[in-house]
Amino acid sequence: MKKIPSLLLVCLILLALLGGCAPRGQLLVPESEAESRWQAFMQLSSRPAEDDMLSGSLRFGPEGDTRRVTYVLWTRSEVDLSAEKDGHGPAGLDTADFGSDMPGDARAIRLEVNAGVGANVAKALFDNGRMLVVLPRDQKAYAGVETAENLRRLLGLPLPFSMNRLNDFLAGRYLSALDVTAPERYLSGDDGNIIYLCRSEGRACELELNAEARPVRWSMSGRWTLDIAYGDDALPYKLDGRMEGEQPLRMVLLVKERRSAGTLPGLSMELEVPQDIAVYSLDQ
């Protein structure tokens, strides 16, 4: 009979030792610490929007068969689209496309994509939920609603965010980019990180914050999983993404330079569509 208490004691000691290892996903973080880090994340995400220019590289495609391009991306708070006449104006979009029912965003984004030195493969303007993409090699241009499907049709990759949200994320405005609800649960992660279980666009997602309350991993059910690395300026410089499925996809985005767009007067928000290039609608 004396062996039973001893056996129970051994079991309790083993459970205590196993619990002390704090395996990933076990709820061991004090609630106050989890709440404090989430509040720090919200405060960190509230940096003001600025007109920036980013340049770097993007490698993407099916796992094991990716291709590399370089990009230049810049923003402006306001864009005058009143000059559009026939789809070949300075911005290249018909003003009728910008109705009051479109999602409101005061920032426009210009994007240039190159496959080599001087080899421009795409020019794009994103504004108010719509986009214009010019493909010089194909001598074609496309205009329509900015959706993941349209971006995939033109660029070959379903990006993890819209262009405005991607720009916000790279600029450190994480909460605006991720558009997550208040956390439903939280779990312990590696290296003192905390994993928050949230919802975004109706899907379950996980957001892992490090000790500085910066996102180091983001995953959404059925979509991308992103690992995020930071530069000396404490802003993201690398997004390493994977999407599972019948044909797994891979994406590695690097930010190699950041500058204020105001110091680069040659960066125009206008996107000229040559008269000999046909503009096709993506909305039909």
PDB file of C-alpha atoms in Angstrom:
ATOM      1  CA  MET A   1       0.000   0.000   0.000  1.00  0.00           C
ATOM      2  CA  LYS A   2       2.912   2.319   0.610  1.00  0.00           C
ATOM      3  CA  LYS A   3       3.953   2.058  -3.044  1.00  0.00           C
ATOM      4  CA  ILE A   4       0.824   3.853  -4.285  1.00  0.00           C
ATOM      5  CA  PRO A   5       1.613   7.284  -2.782  1.00  0.00           C
ATOM      6  CA  SER A   6       5.178   6.969  -4.070  1.00  0.00           C
ATOM      7  CA  LEU A   7       3.915   6.213  -7.585  1.00  0.00           C
ATOM      8  CA  LEU A   8       1.549   9.177  -7.482  1.00  0.00           C
ATOM      9  CA  LEU A   9       4.364  11.404  -6.302  1.00  0.00           C
ATOM     10  CA  VAL A  10       6.602  10.301  -9.178  1.00  0.00           C
ATOM     11  CA  CYS A  11       3.815  10.990 -11.684  1.00  0.00           C
ATOM     12  CA  LEU A  12       3.240  14.460 -10.276  1.00  0.00           C
ATOM     13  CA  ILE A  13       6.953  15.252 -10.467  1.00  0.00           C
ATOM     14  CA  LEU A  14       7.111  14.079 -14.094  1.00  0.00           C
ATOM     15  CA  LEU A  15       4.100  16.203 -15.026  1.00  0.00           C
ATOM     16  CA  ALA A  16       5.678  19.222 -13.385  1.00  0.00           C
ATOM     17  CA  LEU A  17       8.947  18.674 -15.240  1.00  0.00           C
ATOM     18  CA  LEU A  18       7.184  18.248 -18.575  1.00  0.00           C
ATOM     19  CA  GLY A  19       5.106  21.365 -17.973  1.00  0.00           C
ATOM     20  CA  GLY A  20       8.224  23.350 -17.189  1.00  0.00           C
ATOM     21  CA  CYS A  21       9.594  22.684 -20.671  1.00  0.00           C
ATOM     22  CA  ALA A  22       6.947  25.070 -22.074  1.00  0.00           C
ATOM     23  CA  PRO A  23       6.427  23.322 -25.426  1.00  0.00           C
ATOM     24  CA  ARG A  24       5.255  25.483 -28.320  1.00  0.00           C
ATOM     25  CA  GLY A  25       1.504  25.984 -28.203  1.00  0.00           C
ATOM     26  CA  GLN A  26       1.056  25.365 -24.481  1.00  0.00           C
ATOM     27  CA  LEU A  27      -0.773  28.120 -22.630  1.00  0.00           C
ATOM     28  CA  LEU A  28       1.848  29.199 -20.070  1.00  0.00           C
ATOM     29  CA  VAL A  29       2.031  32.949 -20.727  1.00  0.00           C
ATOM     30  CA  PRO A  30       0.385  35.062 -18.010  1.00  0.00           C
ATOM     31  CA  GLU A  31      -2.743  36.787 -19.271  1.00  0.00           C
ATOM     32  CA  SER A  32      -1.404  40.189 -18.225  1.00  0.00           C
ATOM     33  CA  GLU A  33       1.742  39.685 -20.322  1.00  0.00           C
ATOM     34  CA  ALA A  34      -0.265  38.582 -23.367  1.00  0.00           C
ATOM     35  CA  GLU A  35      -2.542  41.622 -23.070  1.00  0.00           C
ATOM     36  CA  SER A  36       0.403  43.968 -22.539  1.00  0.00           C
ATOM     37  CA  ARG A  37       2.198  42.690 -25.639  1.00  0.00           C
ATOM     38  CA  TRP A  38      -0.932  42.980 -27.752  1.00  0.00           C
ATOM     39  CA  GLN A  39      -1.365  46.584 -26.624  1.00  0.00           C
ATOM     40  CA  ALA A  40       2.278  47.249 -27.512  1.00  0.00           C
ATOM     41  CA  PHE A  41       1.643  45.716 -30.944  1.00  0.00           C
ATOM     42  CA  MET A  42      -1.336  48.020 -31.496  1.00  0.00           C
ATOM     43  CA  GLN A  43       0.715  51.054 -30.493  1.00  0.00           C
ATOM     44  CA  LEU A  44       3.605  49.959 -32.707  1.00  0.00           C
ATOM     45  CA  SER A  45       1.185  49.631 -35.629  1.00  0.00           C
ATOM     46  CA  SER A  46      -0.107  53.194 -35.316  1.00  0.00           C
ATOM     47  CA  ARG A  47       2.770  54.909 -37.098  1.00  0.00           C
ATOM     48  CA  PRO A  48       1.518  57.550 -39.564  1.00  0.00           C
ATOM     49  CA  ALA A  49       1.328  56.890 -43.280  1.00  0.00           C
ATOM     50  CA  GLU A  50       4.092  58.484 -45.331  1.00  0.00           C
ATOM     51  CA  ASP A  51       4.965  58.806 -48.994  1.00  0.00           C
ATOM     52  CA  ASP A  52       7.719  56.231 -49.385  1.00  0.00           C
ATOM     53  CA  MET A  53       9.725  54.535 -52.109  1.00  0.00           C
ATOM     54  CA  LEU A  54      10.745  50.906 -51.662  1.00  0.00           C
ATOM     55  CA  SER A  55      12.898  48.827 -53.959  1.00  0.00           C
ATOM     56  CA  GLY A  56      14.051  45.252 -53.789  1.00  0.00           C
ATOM     57  CA  SER A  57      13.483  41.819 -55.259  1.00  0.00           C
ATOM     58  CA  LEU A  58      10.710  39.246 -55.359  1.00  0.00           C
ATOM     59  CA  ARG A  59      11.171  35.544 -55.987  1.00  0.00           C
ATOM     60  CA  PHE A  60       7.952  33.622 -56.500  1.00  0.00           C
ATOM     61  CA  GLY A  61       6.292  30.686 -58.187  1.00  0.00           C
ATOM     62  CA  PRO A  62       5.698  26.964 -57.635  1.00  0.00           C
ATOM     63  CA  GLU A  63       7.894  25.407 -54.956  1.00  0.00           C
ATOM     64  CA  GLY A  64      11.228  24.501 -56.570  1.00  0.00           C
ATOM     65  CA  ASP A  65      10.516  26.489 -59.743  1.00  0.00           C
ATOM     66  CA  THR A  66      10.544  30.148 -58.726  1.00  0.00           C
ATOM     67  CA  ARG A  67      11.549  33.144 -60.807  1.00  0.00           C
ATOM     68  CA  ARG A  68      13.115  36.398 -59.672  1.00  0.00           C
ATOM     69  CA  VAL A  69      12.141  39.964 -60.520  1.00  0.00           C
ATOM     70  CA  THR A  70      13.071  43.340 -59.089  1.00  0.00           C
ATOM     71  CA  TYR A  71      10.577  46.028 -58.154  1.00  0.00           C
ATOM     72  CA  VAL A  72      10.209  49.690 -57.287  1.00  0.00           C
ATOM     73  CA  LEU A  73       7.105  50.693 -55.316  1.00  0.00           C
ATOM     74  CA  TRP A  74       6.099  54.191 -54.294  1.00  0.00           C
ATOM     75  CA  THR A  75       3.065  55.929 -52.817  1.00  0.00           C
ATOM     76  CA  ARG A  76       1.285  59.252 -52.818  1.00  0.00           C
ATOM     77  CA  SER A  77      -1.563  60.365 -50.569  1.00  0.00           C
ATOM     78  CA  GLU A  78      -3.579  61.926 -53.370  1.00  0.00           C
ATOM     79  CA  VAL A  79      -3.918  61.222 -57.066  1.00  0.00           C
ATOM     80  CA  ASP A  80      -5.819  63.395 -59.521  1.00  0.00           C
ATOM     81  CA  LEU A  81      -7.717  61.139 -61.904  1.00  0.00           C
ATOM     82  CA  SER A  82      -9.778  63.926 -63.433  1.00  0.00           C
ATOM     83  CA  ALA A  83      -7.690  63.963 -66.597  1.00  0.00           C
ATOM     84  CA  GLU A  84      -8.897  60.567 -67.866  1.00  0.00           C
ATOM     85  CA  LYS A  85     -10.698  60.749 -71.186  1.00  0.00           C
ATOM     86  CA  ASP A  86     -10.342  57.626 -73.293  1.00  0.00           C
ATOM     87  CA  GLY A  87      -8.483  55.156 -71.116  1.00  0.00           C
ATOM     88  CA  HIS A  88      -5.124  56.468 -72.362  1.00  0.00           C
ATOM     89  CA  GLY A  89      -4.811  59.464 -70.044  1.00  0.00           C
ATOM     90  CA  PRO A  90      -2.061  60.063 -67.494  1.00  0.00           C
ATOM     91  CA  ALA A  91      -3.389  57.497 -65.037  1.00  0.00           C
ATOM     92  CA  GLY A  92      -4.947  55.312 -67.711  1.00  0.00           C
ATOM     93  CA  LEU A  93      -8.152  54.579 -65.786  1.00  0.00           C
ATOM     94  CA  ASP A  94     -11.622  55.762 -66.630  1.00  0.00           C
ATOM     95  CA  THR A  95     -12.976  57.972 -63.854  1.00  0.00           C
ATOM     96  CA  ALA A  96     -16.280  56.137 -64.171  1.00  0.00           C
ATOM     97  CA  ASP A  97     -14.512  53.116 -62.705  1.00  0.00           C
ATOM     98  CA  PHE A  98     -14.148  54.921 -59.393  1.00  0.00           C
ATOM     99  CA  GLY A  99     -17.657  54.919 -57.993  1.00  0.00           C
ATOM    100  CA  SER A 100     -18.773  55.798 -54.489  1.00  0.00           C
ATOM    101  CA  ASP A 101     -19.245  52.116 -53.715  1.00  0.00           C
ATOM    102  CA  MET A 102     -15.549  51.362 -54.054  1.00  0.00           C
ATOM    103  CA  PRO A 103     -13.483  50.905 -50.873  1.00  0.00           C
ATOM    104  CA  GLY A 104     -12.095  54.253 -49.772  1.00  0.00           C
ATOM    105  CA  ASP A 105      -8.332  54.591 -49.515  1.00  0.00           C
ATOM    106  CA  ALA A 106      -6.683  57.966 -50.017  1.00  0.00           C
ATOM    107  CA  ARG A 107      -3.331  56.444 -50.928  1.00  0.00           C
ATOM    108  CA  ALA A 108      -2.374  55.377 -54.421  1.00  0.00           C
ATOM    109  CA  ILE A 109       0.483  53.038 -55.248  1.00  0.00           C
ATOM    110  CA  ARG A 110       2.720  52.828 -58.294  1.00  0.00           C
ATOM    111  CA  LEU A 111       4.670  49.694 -59.077  1.00  0.00           C
ATOM    112  CA  GLU A 112       7.376  48.922 -61.633  1.00  0.00           C
ATOM    113  CA  VAL A 113       8.548  45.326 -62.141  1.00  0.00           C
ATOM    114  CA  ASN A 114      11.717  44.386 -64.044  1.00  0.00           C
ATOM    115  CA  ALA A 115      13.104  40.981 -65.028  1.00  0.00           C
ATOM    116  CA  GLY A 116      16.605  42.284 -65.700  1.00  0.00           C
ATOM    117  CA  VAL A 117      18.558  45.451 -66.412  1.00  0.00           C
ATOM    118  CA  GLY A 118      16.220  47.658 -68.434  1.00  0.00           C
ATOM    119  CA  ALA A 119      13.778  44.788 -69.013  1.00  0.00           C
ATOM    120  CA  ASN A 120      10.502  46.208 -67.736  1.00  0.00           C
ATOM    121  CA  VAL A 121       7.783  43.562 -67.581  1.00  0.00           C
ATOM    122  CA  ALA A 122       4.988  45.421 -65.772  1.00  0.00           C
ATOM    123  CA  LYS A 123       3.883  48.895 -64.738  1.00  0.00           C
ATOM    124  CA  ALA A 124       0.925  49.254 -62.409  1.00  0.00           C
ATOM    125  CA  LEU A 125      -1.209  51.811 -60.609  1.00  0.00           C
ATOM    126  CA  PHE A 126      -3.376  50.804 -57.642  1.00  0.00           C
ATOM    127  CA  ASP A 127      -5.920  53.282 -56.339  1.00  0.00           C
ATOM    128  CA  ASN A 128      -9.235  53.107 -54.485  1.00  0.00           C
ATOM    129  CA  GLY A 129      -9.589  49.343 -54.858  1.00  0.00           C
ATOM    130  CA  ARG A 130      -8.894  49.319 -58.582  1.00  0.00           C
ATOM    131  CA  MET A 131      -5.803  48.733 -60.648  1.00  0.00           C
ATOM    132  CA  LEU A 132      -4.276  49.403 -64.030  1.00  0.00           C
ATOM    133  CA  VAL A 133      -1.521  47.049 -65.188  1.00  0.00           C
ATOM    134  CA  VAL A 134       0.500  47.689 -68.348  1.00  0.00           C
ATOM    135  CA  LEU A 135       2.506  44.775 -69.789  1.00  0.00           C
ATOM    136  CA  PRO A 136       4.968  46.291 -72.298  1.00  0.00           C
ATOM    137  CA  ARG A 137       6.183  42.931 -73.622  1.00  0.00           C
ATOM    138  CA  ASP A 138       2.641  41.817 -74.432  1.00  0.00           C
ATOM    139  CA  GLN A 139       1.617  45.250 -75.715  1.00  0.00           C
ATOM    140  CA  LYS A 140      -1.489  45.017 -73.532  1.00  0.00           C
ATOM    141  CA  ALA A 141      -2.981  46.786 -70.525  1.00  0.00           C
ATOM    142  CA  TYR A 142      -5.638  45.643 -68.065  1.00  0.00           C
ATOM    143  CA  ALA A 143      -7.933  47.668 -65.804  1.00  0.00           C
ATOM    144  CA  GLY A 144     -10.347  46.497 -63.143  1.00  0.00           C
ATOM    145  CA  VAL A 145     -10.980  45.671 -59.519  1.00  0.00           C
ATOM    146  CA  GLU A 146      -7.891  44.735 -57.535  1.00  0.00           C
ATOM    147  CA  THR A 147      -8.495  41.146 -56.436  1.00  0.00           C
ATOM    148  CA  ALA A 148      -6.226  38.230 -55.602  1.00  0.00           C
ATOM    149  CA  GLU A 149      -7.535  36.419 -58.685  1.00  0.00           C
ATOM    150  CA  ASN A 150      -6.809  39.352 -61.009  1.00  0.00           C
ATOM    151  CA  LEU A 151      -3.325  39.746 -59.551  1.00  0.00           C
ATOM    152  CA  ARG A 152      -2.732  36.050 -60.057  1.00  0.00           C
ATOM    153  CA  ARG A 153      -3.904  36.206 -63.662  1.00  0.00           C
ATOM    154  CA  LEU A 154      -1.519  39.050 -64.445  1.00  0.00           C
ATOM    155  CA  LEU A 155       1.440  38.375 -62.146  1.00  0.00           C
ATOM    156  CA  GLY A 156       1.144  34.629 -61.639  1.00  0.00           C
ATOM    157  CA  LEU A 157       0.943  34.842 -57.854  1.00  0.00           C
ATOM    158  CA  PRO A 158      -1.882  35.314 -55.342  1.00  0.00           C
ATOM    159  CA  LEU A 159      -0.210  37.871 -53.079  1.00  0.00           C
ATOM    160  CA  PRO A 160      -0.876  37.569 -49.334  1.00  0.00           C
ATOM    161  CA  PHE A 161      -2.233  41.145 -49.203  1.00  0.00           C
ATOM    162  CA  SER A 162      -3.709  43.774 -51.458  1.00  0.00           C
ATOM    163  CA  MET A 163      -1.074  46.276 -52.583  1.00  0.00           C
ATOM    164  CA  ASN A 164      -2.226  48.877 -50.060  1.00  0.00           C
ATOM    165  CA  ARG A 165      -2.073  46.347 -47.239  1.00  0.00           C
ATOM    166  CA  LEU A 166       1.303  45.070 -48.402  1.00  0.00           C
ATOM    167  CA  ASN A 167       2.595  48.630 -48.418  1.00  0.00           C
ATOM    168  CA  ASP A 168       1.167  49.185 -44.925  1.00  0.00           C
ATOM    169  CA  PHE A 169       2.806  46.020 -43.630  1.00  0.00           C
ATOM    170  CA  LEU A 170       6.218  46.883 -45.052  1.00  0.00           C
ATOM    171  CA  ALA A 171       5.884  50.360 -43.511  1.00  0.00           C
ATOM    172  CA  GLY A 172       5.177  48.921 -40.058  1.00  0.00           C
ATOM    173  CA  ARG A 173       1.432  49.586 -39.995  1.00  0.00           C
ATOM    174  CA  TYR A 174       0.766  45.942 -39.196  1.00  0.00           C
ATOM    175  CA  LEU A 175      -2.711  46.119 -37.707  1.00  0.00           C
ATOM    176  CA  SER A 176      -4.074  48.017 -40.713  1.00  0.00           C
ATOM    177  CA  ALA A 177      -2.474  45.493 -43.061  1.00  0.00           C
ATOM    178  CA  LEU A 178      -3.599  42.331 -41.288  1.00  0.00           C
ATOM    179  CA  ASP A 179      -7.102  43.561 -40.420  1.00  0.00           C
ATOM    180  CA  VAL A 180      -7.443  41.080 -37.557  1.00  0.00           C
ATOM    181  CA  THR A 181     -10.099  40.895 -34.877  1.00  0.00           C
ATOM    182  CA  ALA A 182      -9.276  40.962 -31.176  1.00  0.00           C
ATOM    183  CA  PRO A 183      -7.434  37.758 -30.224  1.00  0.00           C
ATOM    184  CA  GLU A 184      -9.633  34.819 -29.286  1.00  0.00           C
ATOM    185  CA  ARG A 185      -6.829  32.874 -27.609  1.00  0.00           C
ATOM    186  CA  TYR A 186      -3.093  33.061 -27.101  1.00  0.00           C
ATOM    187  CA  LEU A 187      -0.394  30.402 -26.777  1.00  0.00           C
ATOM    188  CA  SER A 188       3.291  30.305 -25.976  1.00  0.00           C
ATOM    189  CA  GLY A 189       5.731  30.242 -28.886  1.00  0.00           C
ATOM    190  CA  ASP A 190       9.453  29.721 -29.260  1.00  0.00           C
ATOM    191  CA  ASP A 191      12.020  32.183 -27.868  1.00  0.00           C
ATOM    192  CA  GLY A 192       9.493  33.883 -25.619  1.00  0.00           C
ATOM    193  CA  ASN A 193       7.133  34.675 -28.495  1.00  0.00           C
ATOM    194  CA  ILE A 194       3.364  34.728 -28.048  1.00  0.00           C
ATOM    195  CA  ILE A 195       0.990  33.291 -30.665  1.00  0.00           C
ATOM    196  CA  TYR A 196      -2.395  35.023 -30.945  1.00  0.00           C
ATOM    197  CA  LEU A 197      -5.309  33.196 -32.536  1.00  0.00           C
ATOM    198  CA  CYS A 198      -7.511  35.689 -34.396  1.00  0.00           C
ATOM    199  CA  ARG A 199      -9.775  35.971 -37.404  1.00  0.00           C
ATOM    200  CA  SER A 200      -9.254  37.959 -40.587  1.00  0.00           C
ATOM    201  CA  GLU A 201     -11.653  38.072 -43.536  1.00  0.00           C
ATOM    202  CA  GLY A 202     -13.663  35.377 -41.762  1.00  0.00           C
ATOM    203  CA  ARG A 203     -10.727  32.954 -41.674  1.00  0.00           C
ATOM    204  CA  ALA A 204      -8.823  31.596 -38.701  1.00  0.00           C
ATOM    205  CA  CYS A 205      -5.306  32.986 -38.482  1.00  0.00           C
ATOM    206  CA  GLU A 206      -2.278  33.014 -36.214  1.00  0.00           C
ATOM    207  CA  LEU A 207      -0.101  36.027 -35.445  1.00  0.00           C
ATOM    208  CA  GLU A 208       3.169  35.425 -33.602  1.00  0.00           C
ATOM    209  CA  LEU A 209       4.728  38.428 -31.837  1.00  0.00           C
ATOM    210  CA  ASN A 210       8.270  38.557 -30.492  1.00  0.00           C
ATOM    211  CA  ALA A 211       9.367  40.231 -27.257  1.00  0.00           C
ATOM    212  CA  GLU A 212       9.355  43.633 -29.019  1.00  0.00           C
ATOM    213  CA  ALA A 213       5.720  43.058 -30.103  1.00  0.00           C
ATOM    214  CA  ARG A 214       6.741  42.796 -33.767  1.00  0.00           C
ATOM    215  CA  PRO A 215       5.146  40.154 -36.005  1.00  0.00           C
ATOM    216  CA  VAL A 216       7.588  37.361 -36.835  1.00  0.00           C
ATOM    217  CA  ARG A 217       5.076  34.893 -38.263  1.00  0.00           C
ATOM    218  CA  TRP A 218       1.627  35.227 -39.823  1.00  0.00           C
ATOM    219  CA  SER A 219      -0.563  32.455 -41.162  1.00  0.00           C
ATOM    220  CA  MET A 220      -4.124  32.333 -42.445  1.00  0.00           C
ATOM    221  CA  SER A 221      -6.067  29.113 -42.884  1.00  0.00           C
ATOM    222  CA  GLY A 222      -5.940  27.976 -46.502  1.00  0.00           C
ATOM    223  CA  ARG A 223      -3.653  30.810 -47.548  1.00  0.00           C
ATOM    224  CA  TRP A 224      -0.131  32.064 -46.957  1.00  0.00           C
ATOM    225  CA  THR A 225       2.191  31.477 -44.034  1.00  0.00           C
ATOM    226  CA  LEU A 226       4.733  34.299 -43.738  1.00  0.00           C
ATOM    227  CA  ASP A 227       7.947  34.453 -41.731  1.00  0.00           C
ATOM    228  CA  ILE A 228       9.105  38.035 -41.208  1.00  0.00           C
ATOM    229  CA  ALA A 229      12.657  39.289 -40.606  1.00  0.00           C
ATOM    230  CA  TYR A 230      13.637  42.842 -39.650  1.00  0.00           C
ATOM    231  CA  GLY A 231      16.409  45.232 -40.624  1.00  0.00           C
ATOM    232  CA  ASP A 232      18.381  47.743 -38.569  1.00  0.00           C
ATOM    233  CA  ASP A 233      15.510  50.227 -38.922  1.00  0.00           C
ATOM    234  CA  ALA A 234      13.187  47.757 -37.121  1.00  0.00           C
ATOM    235  CA  LEU A 235      11.016  47.486 -40.249  1.00  0.00           C
ATOM    236  CA  PRO A 236      10.413  44.330 -42.300  1.00  0.00           C
ATOM    237  CA  TYR A 237      13.098  43.630 -44.864  1.00  0.00           C
ATOM    238  CA  LYS A 238      12.184  40.019 -45.696  1.00  0.00           C
ATOM    239  CA  LEU A 239       8.870  38.216 -46.134  1.00  0.00           C
ATOM    240  CA  ASP A 240       9.337  34.482 -46.638  1.00  0.00           C
ATOM    241  CA  GLY A 241       6.019  32.948 -47.632  1.00  0.00           C
ATOM    242  CA  ARG A 242       4.593  29.535 -48.426  1.00  0.00           C
ATOM    243  CA  MET A 243       1.149  28.440 -49.554  1.00  0.00           C
ATOM    244  CA  GLU A 244       0.186  24.784 -49.347  1.00  0.00           C
ATOM    245  CA  GLY A 245      -2.072  23.119 -51.894  1.00  0.00           C
ATOM    246  CA  GLU A 246      -2.045  20.867 -54.932  1.00  0.00           C
ATOM    247  CA  GLN A 247       0.764  23.049 -56.261  1.00  0.00           C
ATOM    248  CA  PRO A 248       2.634  24.574 -53.294  1.00  0.00           C
ATOM    249  CA  LEU A 249       3.759  28.151 -53.874  1.00  0.00           C
ATOM    250  CA  ARG A 250       6.758  30.034 -52.540  1.00  0.00           C
ATOM    251  CA  MET A 251       7.422  33.769 -52.231  1.00  0.00           C
ATOM    252  CA  VAL A 252      10.462  35.643 -50.898  1.00  0.00           C
ATOM    253  CA  LEU A 253      10.187  39.431 -50.907  1.00  0.00           C
ATOM    254  CA  LEU A 254      13.241  41.517 -49.965  1.00  0.00           C
ATOM    255  CA  VAL A 255      13.286  45.261 -49.271  1.00  0.00           C
ATOM    256  CA  LYS A 256      16.746  46.525 -50.174  1.00  0.00           C
ATOM    257  CA  GLU A 257      16.185  50.294 -50.074  1.00  0.00           C
ATOM    258  CA  ARG A 258      13.765  52.750 -48.461  1.00  0.00           C
ATOM    259  CA  ARG A 259      13.636  56.435 -49.297  1.00  0.00           C
ATOM    260  CA  SER A 260      11.184  59.264 -48.935  1.00  0.00           C
ATOM    261  CA  ALA A 261       9.289  59.640 -52.189  1.00  0.00           C
ATOM    262  CA  GLY A 262       9.422  63.407 -51.658  1.00  0.00           C
ATOM    263  CA  THR A 263      13.181  63.359 -52.261  1.00  0.00           C
ATOM    264  CA  LEU A 264      12.674  61.732 -55.667  1.00  0.00           C
ATOM    265  CA  PRO A 265      10.740  64.203 -57.839  1.00  0.00           C
ATOM    266  CA  GLY A 266      11.051  61.921 -60.860  1.00  0.00           C
ATOM    267  CA  LEU A 267       8.672  59.383 -59.311  1.00  0.00           C
ATOM    268  CA  SER A 268       5.351  60.273 -60.893  1.00  0.00           C
ATOM    269  CA  MET A 269       2.045  58.701 -59.945  1.00  0.00           C
ATOM    270  CA  GLU A 270       0.903  59.000 -63.545  1.00  0.00           C
ATOM    271  CA  LEU A 271       0.899  55.872 -65.674  1.00  0.00           C
ATOM    272  CA  GLU A 272       0.876  56.557 -69.382  1.00  0.00           C
ATOM    273  CA  VAL A 273      -0.754  53.999 -71.658  1.00  0.00           C
ATOM    274  CA  PRO A 274       0.564  54.357 -75.226  1.00  0.00           C
ATOM    275  CA  GLN A 275      -2.079  54.791 -77.900  1.00  0.00           C
ATOM    276  CA  ASP A 276      -1.030  51.572 -79.644  1.00  0.00           C
ATOM    277  CA  ILE A 277      -1.670  49.456 -76.527  1.00  0.00           C
ATOM    278  CA  ALA A 278      -5.177  48.084 -76.069  1.00  0.00           C
ATOM    279  CA  VAL A 279      -6.750  48.360 -72.610  1.00  0.00           C
ATOM    280  CA  TYR A 280      -8.795  45.319 -71.571  1.00  0.00           C
ATOM    281  CA  SER A 281     -11.325  45.201 -68.750  1.00  0.00           C
ATOM    282  CA  LEU A 282     -10.836  42.705 -65.924  1.00  0.00           C
ATOM    283  CA  ASP A 283     -14.420  43.152 -64.764  1.00  0.00           C
ATOM    284  CA  GLN A 284     -16.137  41.265 -67.582  1.00  0.00           C
TER     285      GLN A 284
END
